[in-house]
GROMACS .gro file of C-alpha atoms in nm:
model
  239
    1MET     CA    1  -3.187  -0.176  -0.444
    2MET     CA    2  -3.108  -0.487  -0.321
    3LEU     CA    3  -3.071  -0.453   0.089
    4ASN     CA    4  -3.183  -0.677   0.346
    5GLN     CA    5  -3.290  -0.536   0.702
    6ASN     CA    6  -2.906  -0.611   0.847
    7ASP     CA    7  -2.774  -0.287   0.556
    8LEU     CA    8  -3.084  -0.057   0.699
    9GLN     CA    9  -2.911  -0.018   1.044
   10ALA     CA   10  -2.540  -0.055   0.991
   11PRO     CA   11  -2.391   0.302   0.940
   12ILE     CA   12  -2.412   0.454   0.602
   13LEU     CA   13  -2.021   0.499   0.451
   14ARG     CA   14  -1.897   0.749   0.274
   15ILE     CA   15  -1.654   0.636   0.062
   16MET     CA   16  -1.414   0.760  -0.225
   17VAL     CA   17  -1.292   0.527  -0.468
   18VAL     CA   18  -0.973   0.548  -0.624
   19ASP     CA   19  -0.832   0.381  -0.971
   20ASP     CA   20  -0.732   0.456  -1.285
   21ASN     CA   21  -0.934   0.250  -1.502
   22ALA     CA   22  -1.251   0.463  -1.496
   23ASN     CA   23  -1.488   0.140  -1.636
   24HIS     CA   24  -1.389  -0.034  -1.335
   25ALA     CA   25  -1.429   0.229  -1.050
   26ALA     CA   26  -1.755   0.340  -1.220
   27GLY     CA   27  -1.836  -0.063  -1.157
   28ILE     CA   28  -1.716  -0.048  -0.789
   29LYS     CA   29  -1.931   0.266  -0.768
   30GLN     CA   30  -2.248   0.107  -0.900
   31LEU     CA   31  -2.226  -0.208  -0.654
   32ILE     CA   32  -2.212  -0.004  -0.370
   33GLU     CA   33  -2.530   0.170  -0.467
   34LEU     CA   34  -2.705  -0.165  -0.563
   35GLN     CA   35  -2.554  -0.361  -0.282
   36SER     CA   36  -2.583  -0.109   0.038
   37MET     CA   37  -2.677   0.247   0.174
   38HIS     CA   38  -2.310   0.378   0.176
   39LYS     CA   39  -2.237   0.646  -0.063
   40VAL     CA   40  -1.967   0.738  -0.305
   41VAL     CA   41  -1.825   1.050  -0.269
   42GLY     CA   42  -1.606   1.079  -0.509
   43ILE     CA   43  -1.402   0.855  -0.797
   44CYS     CA   44  -1.001   0.955  -0.803
   45SER     CA   45  -0.851   0.827  -1.100
   46ASN     CA   46  -0.532   0.779  -0.947
   47GLY     CA   47  -0.320   0.885  -0.646
   48ASP     CA   48  -0.199   1.240  -0.650
   49GLU     CA   49  -0.607   1.314  -0.712
   50ALA     CA   50  -0.678   1.140  -0.464
   51VAL     CA   51  -0.454   1.326  -0.215
   52ARG     CA   52  -0.582   1.663  -0.295
   53ARG     CA   53  -0.927   1.596  -0.283
   54VAL     CA   54  -0.880   1.385   0.054
   55GLY     CA   55  -0.817   1.718   0.302
   56HIS     CA   56  -1.174   1.852   0.175
   57THR     CA   57  -1.366   1.558   0.093
   58ASP     CA   58  -1.552   1.404   0.395
   59VAL     CA   59  -1.486   1.014   0.361
   60ASP     CA   60  -1.474   0.714   0.582
   61ILE     CA   61  -1.320   0.410   0.368
   62ILE     CA   62  -1.102   0.454   0.047
   63LEU     CA   63  -1.100   0.204  -0.134
   64MET     CA   64  -0.737   0.235  -0.381
   65ASP     CA   65  -0.552   0.075  -0.637
   66MET     CA   66  -0.229  -0.075  -0.591
   67ASN     CA   67  -0.147  -0.009  -0.976
   68MET     CA   68  -0.166   0.320  -1.083
   69PRO     CA   69   0.105   0.586  -1.317
   70GLU     CA   70   0.282   0.884  -1.123
   71LEU     CA   71   0.150   0.792  -0.777
   72ASP     CA   72   0.137   0.439  -0.689
   73GLY     CA   73  -0.144   0.287  -0.421
   74ILE     CA   74   0.097   0.291  -0.158
   75ALA     CA   75   0.278   0.630  -0.152
   76ALA     CA   76  -0.076   0.712  -0.163
   77ILE     CA   77  -0.149   0.557   0.096
   78GLN     CA   78   0.145   0.709   0.330
   79GLN     CA   79   0.036   1.068   0.263
   80ILE     CA   80  -0.326   1.024   0.324
   81LEU     CA   81  -0.293   0.882   0.635
   82ILE     CA   82  -0.047   1.159   0.715
   83LYS     CA   83  -0.400   1.398   0.614
   84LYS     CA   84  -0.605   1.244   0.738
   85PRO     CA   85  -0.514   0.903   1.001
   86GLU     CA   86  -0.899   0.823   1.076
   87VAL     CA   87  -0.942   0.705   0.718
   88LYS     CA   88  -0.946   0.347   0.680
   89ILE     CA   89  -0.785   0.273   0.339
   90LEU     CA   90  -0.884  -0.056   0.160
   91ALA     CA   91  -0.613  -0.179  -0.107
   92LEU     CA   92  -0.758  -0.312  -0.438
   93THR     CA   93  -0.510  -0.476  -0.653
   94GLY     CA   94  -0.510  -0.739  -0.978
   95ASN     CA   95  -0.316  -1.008  -0.840
   96ASP     CA   96  -0.212  -1.117  -0.478
   97ASP     CA   97   0.163  -1.047  -0.507
   98PRO     CA   98   0.253  -1.120  -0.114
   99GLU     CA   99   0.460  -0.846  -0.123
  100THR     CA  100   0.231  -0.585  -0.200
  101VAL     CA  101   0.011  -0.690   0.023
  102TYR     CA  102   0.299  -0.655   0.309
  103LYS     CA  103   0.383  -0.336   0.175
  104ALA     CA  104   0.047  -0.227   0.154
  105MET     CA  105  -0.035  -0.334   0.512
  106ARG     CA  106   0.272  -0.181   0.619
  107ALA     CA  107   0.177   0.108   0.472
  108GLY     CA  108  -0.137   0.146   0.711
  109GLY     CA  109  -0.391  -0.019   0.461
  110ARG     CA  110  -0.663  -0.215   0.653
  111GLY     CA  111  -0.771  -0.492   0.414
  112TYR     CA  112  -0.667  -0.625   0.068
  113ILE     CA  113  -0.918  -0.756  -0.164
  114LEU     CA  114  -0.870  -0.885  -0.501
  115LYS     CA  115  -1.055  -0.733  -0.778
  116THR     CA  116  -1.168  -1.021  -0.917
  117MET     CA  117  -1.340  -1.072  -0.589
  118ILE     CA  118  -1.510  -0.752  -0.530
  119THR     CA  119  -1.863  -0.867  -0.614
  120THR     CA  120  -1.851  -1.106  -0.354
  121GLN     CA  121  -1.653  -0.963  -0.093
  122LEU     CA  122  -1.679  -0.613  -0.056
  123MET     CA  123  -1.926  -0.515   0.122
  124GLN     CA  124  -1.801  -0.811   0.394
  125ALA     CA  125  -1.463  -0.550   0.398
  126LEU     CA  126  -1.652  -0.294   0.404
  127GLU     CA  127  -1.813  -0.387   0.730
  128LYS     CA  128  -1.501  -0.559   0.906
  129ILE     CA  129  -1.269  -0.216   0.819
  130ASN     CA  130  -1.538  -0.065   0.981
  131THR     CA  131  -1.578  -0.188   1.267
  132GLY     CA  132  -1.151  -0.165   1.312
  133SER     CA  133  -1.140  -0.562   1.232
  134ILE     CA  134  -0.848  -0.632   0.932
  135PHE     CA  135  -1.026  -0.784   0.641
  136MET     CA  136  -0.791  -1.027   0.401
  137PRO     CA  137  -0.909  -1.344   0.202
  138PRO     CA  138  -0.753  -1.641   0.353
  139ASN     CA  139  -0.586  -1.690   0.016
  140ILE     CA  140  -0.442  -1.407   0.037
  141ALA     CA  141  -0.340  -1.446   0.404
  142THR     CA  142  -0.181  -1.707   0.389
  143LYS     CA  143   0.070  -1.627   0.099
  144PHE     CA  144   0.100  -1.300   0.303
  145PHE     CA  145   0.239  -1.423   0.649
  146GLY     CA  146   0.458  -1.673   0.508
  147GLU     CA  147   0.663  -1.371   0.309
  148PHE     CA  148   0.639  -1.167   0.650
  149GLN     CA  149   0.744  -1.468   0.842
  150GLN     CA  150   1.033  -1.541   0.589
  151ILE     CA  151   1.167  -1.170   0.606
  152VAL     CA  152   1.177  -1.182   0.984
  153GLN     CA  153   1.357  -1.491   0.951
  154GLN     CA  154   1.606  -1.350   0.723
  155ASN     CA  155   1.668  -1.011   0.945
  156ASN     CA  156   1.701  -1.227   1.235
  157THR     CA  157   1.933  -1.501   1.120
  158PRO     CA  158   2.315  -1.312   1.113
  159ASP     CA  159   2.387  -1.276   0.721
  160PRO     CA  160   2.800  -1.197   0.707
  161HIS     CA  161   2.738  -1.104   0.329
  162ARG     CA  162   2.463  -0.823   0.426
  163GLN     CA  163   2.672  -0.707   0.666
  164ALA     CA  164   2.906  -0.643   0.397
  165LEU     CA  165   2.659  -0.504   0.210
  166LEU     CA  166   2.520  -0.237   0.443
  167SER     CA  167   2.919  -0.118   0.481
  168GLN     CA  168   2.882  -0.033   0.117
  169LEU     CA  169   2.596   0.197   0.121
  170THR     CA  170   2.634   0.551   0.234
  171SER     CA  171   2.420   0.632   0.519
  172ARG     CA  172   2.250   0.901   0.261
  173GLU     CA  173   2.200   0.542   0.012
  174LYS     CA  174   2.044   0.402   0.292
  175GLU     CA  175   1.807   0.667   0.400
  176VAL     CA  176   1.646   0.718   0.042
  177LEU     CA  177   1.632   0.313  -0.003
  178LYS     CA  178   1.444   0.246   0.294
  179LEU     CA  179   1.189   0.533   0.135
  180LEU     CA  180   1.176   0.317  -0.223
  181THR     CA  181   1.078   0.001  -0.061
  182GLU     CA  182   0.795   0.217   0.098
  183GLY     CA  183   0.723   0.306  -0.249
  184PHE     CA  184   0.794   0.662  -0.244
  185THR     CA  185   0.816   0.789  -0.552
  186TYR     CA  186   1.170   1.012  -0.669
  187LYS     CA  187   0.955   1.332  -0.622
  188ILE     CA  188   0.839   1.282  -0.253
  189ILE     CA  189   1.174   1.124  -0.237
  190SER     CA  190   1.359   1.458  -0.275
  191GLU     CA  191   1.127   1.659  -0.080
  192GLN     CA  192   1.199   1.458   0.194
  193LEU     CA  193   1.558   1.471   0.233
  194VAL     CA  194   1.576   1.848   0.082
  195ILE     CA  195   1.736   1.781  -0.226
  196SER     CA  196   1.753   1.727  -0.592
  197GLU     CA  197   1.589   1.476  -0.807
  198THR     CA  198   1.874   1.464  -1.015
  199THR     CA  199   2.032   1.399  -0.687
  200VAL     CA  200   1.768   1.114  -0.589
  201LYS     CA  201   1.849   0.929  -0.912
  202THR     CA  202   2.224   0.900  -0.839
  203HIS     CA  203   2.183   0.817  -0.522
  204VAL     CA  204   1.971   0.547  -0.706
  205ASN     CA  205   2.184   0.476  -0.950
  206ASN     CA  206   2.461   0.446  -0.682
  207ILE     CA  207   2.257   0.167  -0.464
  208PHE     CA  208   2.191  -0.032  -0.809
  209GLN     CA  209   2.553  -0.028  -0.875
  210LYS     CA  210   2.673  -0.134  -0.501
  211LEU     CA  211   2.340  -0.442  -0.445
  212GLN     CA  212   2.443  -0.531  -0.829
  213VAL     CA  213   2.058  -0.501  -0.917
  214ASN     CA  214   1.915  -0.392  -1.278
  215ASP     CA  215   1.595  -0.151  -1.110
  216ARG     CA  216   1.367  -0.040  -0.862
  217THR     CA  217   1.173  -0.364  -0.829
  218GLN     CA  218   1.519  -0.564  -0.756
  219ALA     CA  219   1.684  -0.316  -0.524
  220VAL     CA  220   1.334  -0.271  -0.324
  221LEU     CA  221   1.374  -0.676  -0.279
  222TYR     CA  222   1.744  -0.684  -0.244
  223ALA     CA  223   1.685  -0.467   0.122
  224LEU     CA  224   1.338  -0.673   0.195
  225LYS     CA  225   1.538  -1.032   0.148
  226PHE     CA  226   1.876  -0.954   0.328
  227GLY     CA  227   1.724  -0.631   0.646
  228LEU     CA  228   1.890  -0.347   0.427
  229VAL     CA  229   1.623  -0.158   0.559
  230ASP     CA  230   1.387  -0.230   0.913
  231THR     CA  231   1.084  -0.469   0.891
  232SER     CA  232   1.016  -0.494   1.263
  233ASP     CA  233   0.738  -0.274   1.216
  234LYS     CA  234   0.404  -0.411   1.401
  235LEU     CA  235   0.158  -0.508   1.148
  236PRO     CA  236  -0.234  -0.529   1.334
  237SER     CA  237  -0.386  -0.831   1.371
  238ILE     CA  238  -0.575  -0.954   1.158
  239VAL     CA  239  -0.967  -1.067   1.284
   0.00000   0.00000   0.00000
């Protein structure tokens, strides 16, 4: 095992890996065991499994893949932090899309790392977020803050077209749209609003028509870019 004196003095962390790619998850587990004394206490193949298991698993840090079927990483982060707000979550992804970074951090993620950089950055990331700091590689941080500042500027700039769009959406449609931007599935939205999934889909279709978009991704982008949802929540500072 490749350890140094600092490893022997550092606290032993209990880590859960959530990734629908079994080979990748196994590789992360092996890397952690080779480079530290930390313990991988669970491997989950999807967000639903992680949400179920976190309630009865002692875990300090969760490594969360962002792109998974059924319950994606954003929604899983939100649901896990409701159950265990003290858990620290490091987002994993294969791309550095700034909007995904923004959504992951807004959901409660404490850091963001590219899968291609795990071998060189994972130990540093674990140490950072365990001490309460935020971990984000410089190249990702630059793109993230560029996107974030653009969103803030757009929200602070009066836009008659934006106001016109707001007037077209009903209060319920705005609620549904806000939950869409937070990464929730139709099922979770139906539970939160106490309506059927069929009704949720009807609202979503109405939103598509009024915003003149073709799919959920375009609707979320439109909502963020034109300030149709509140993006004023403060994000934790990066240290």
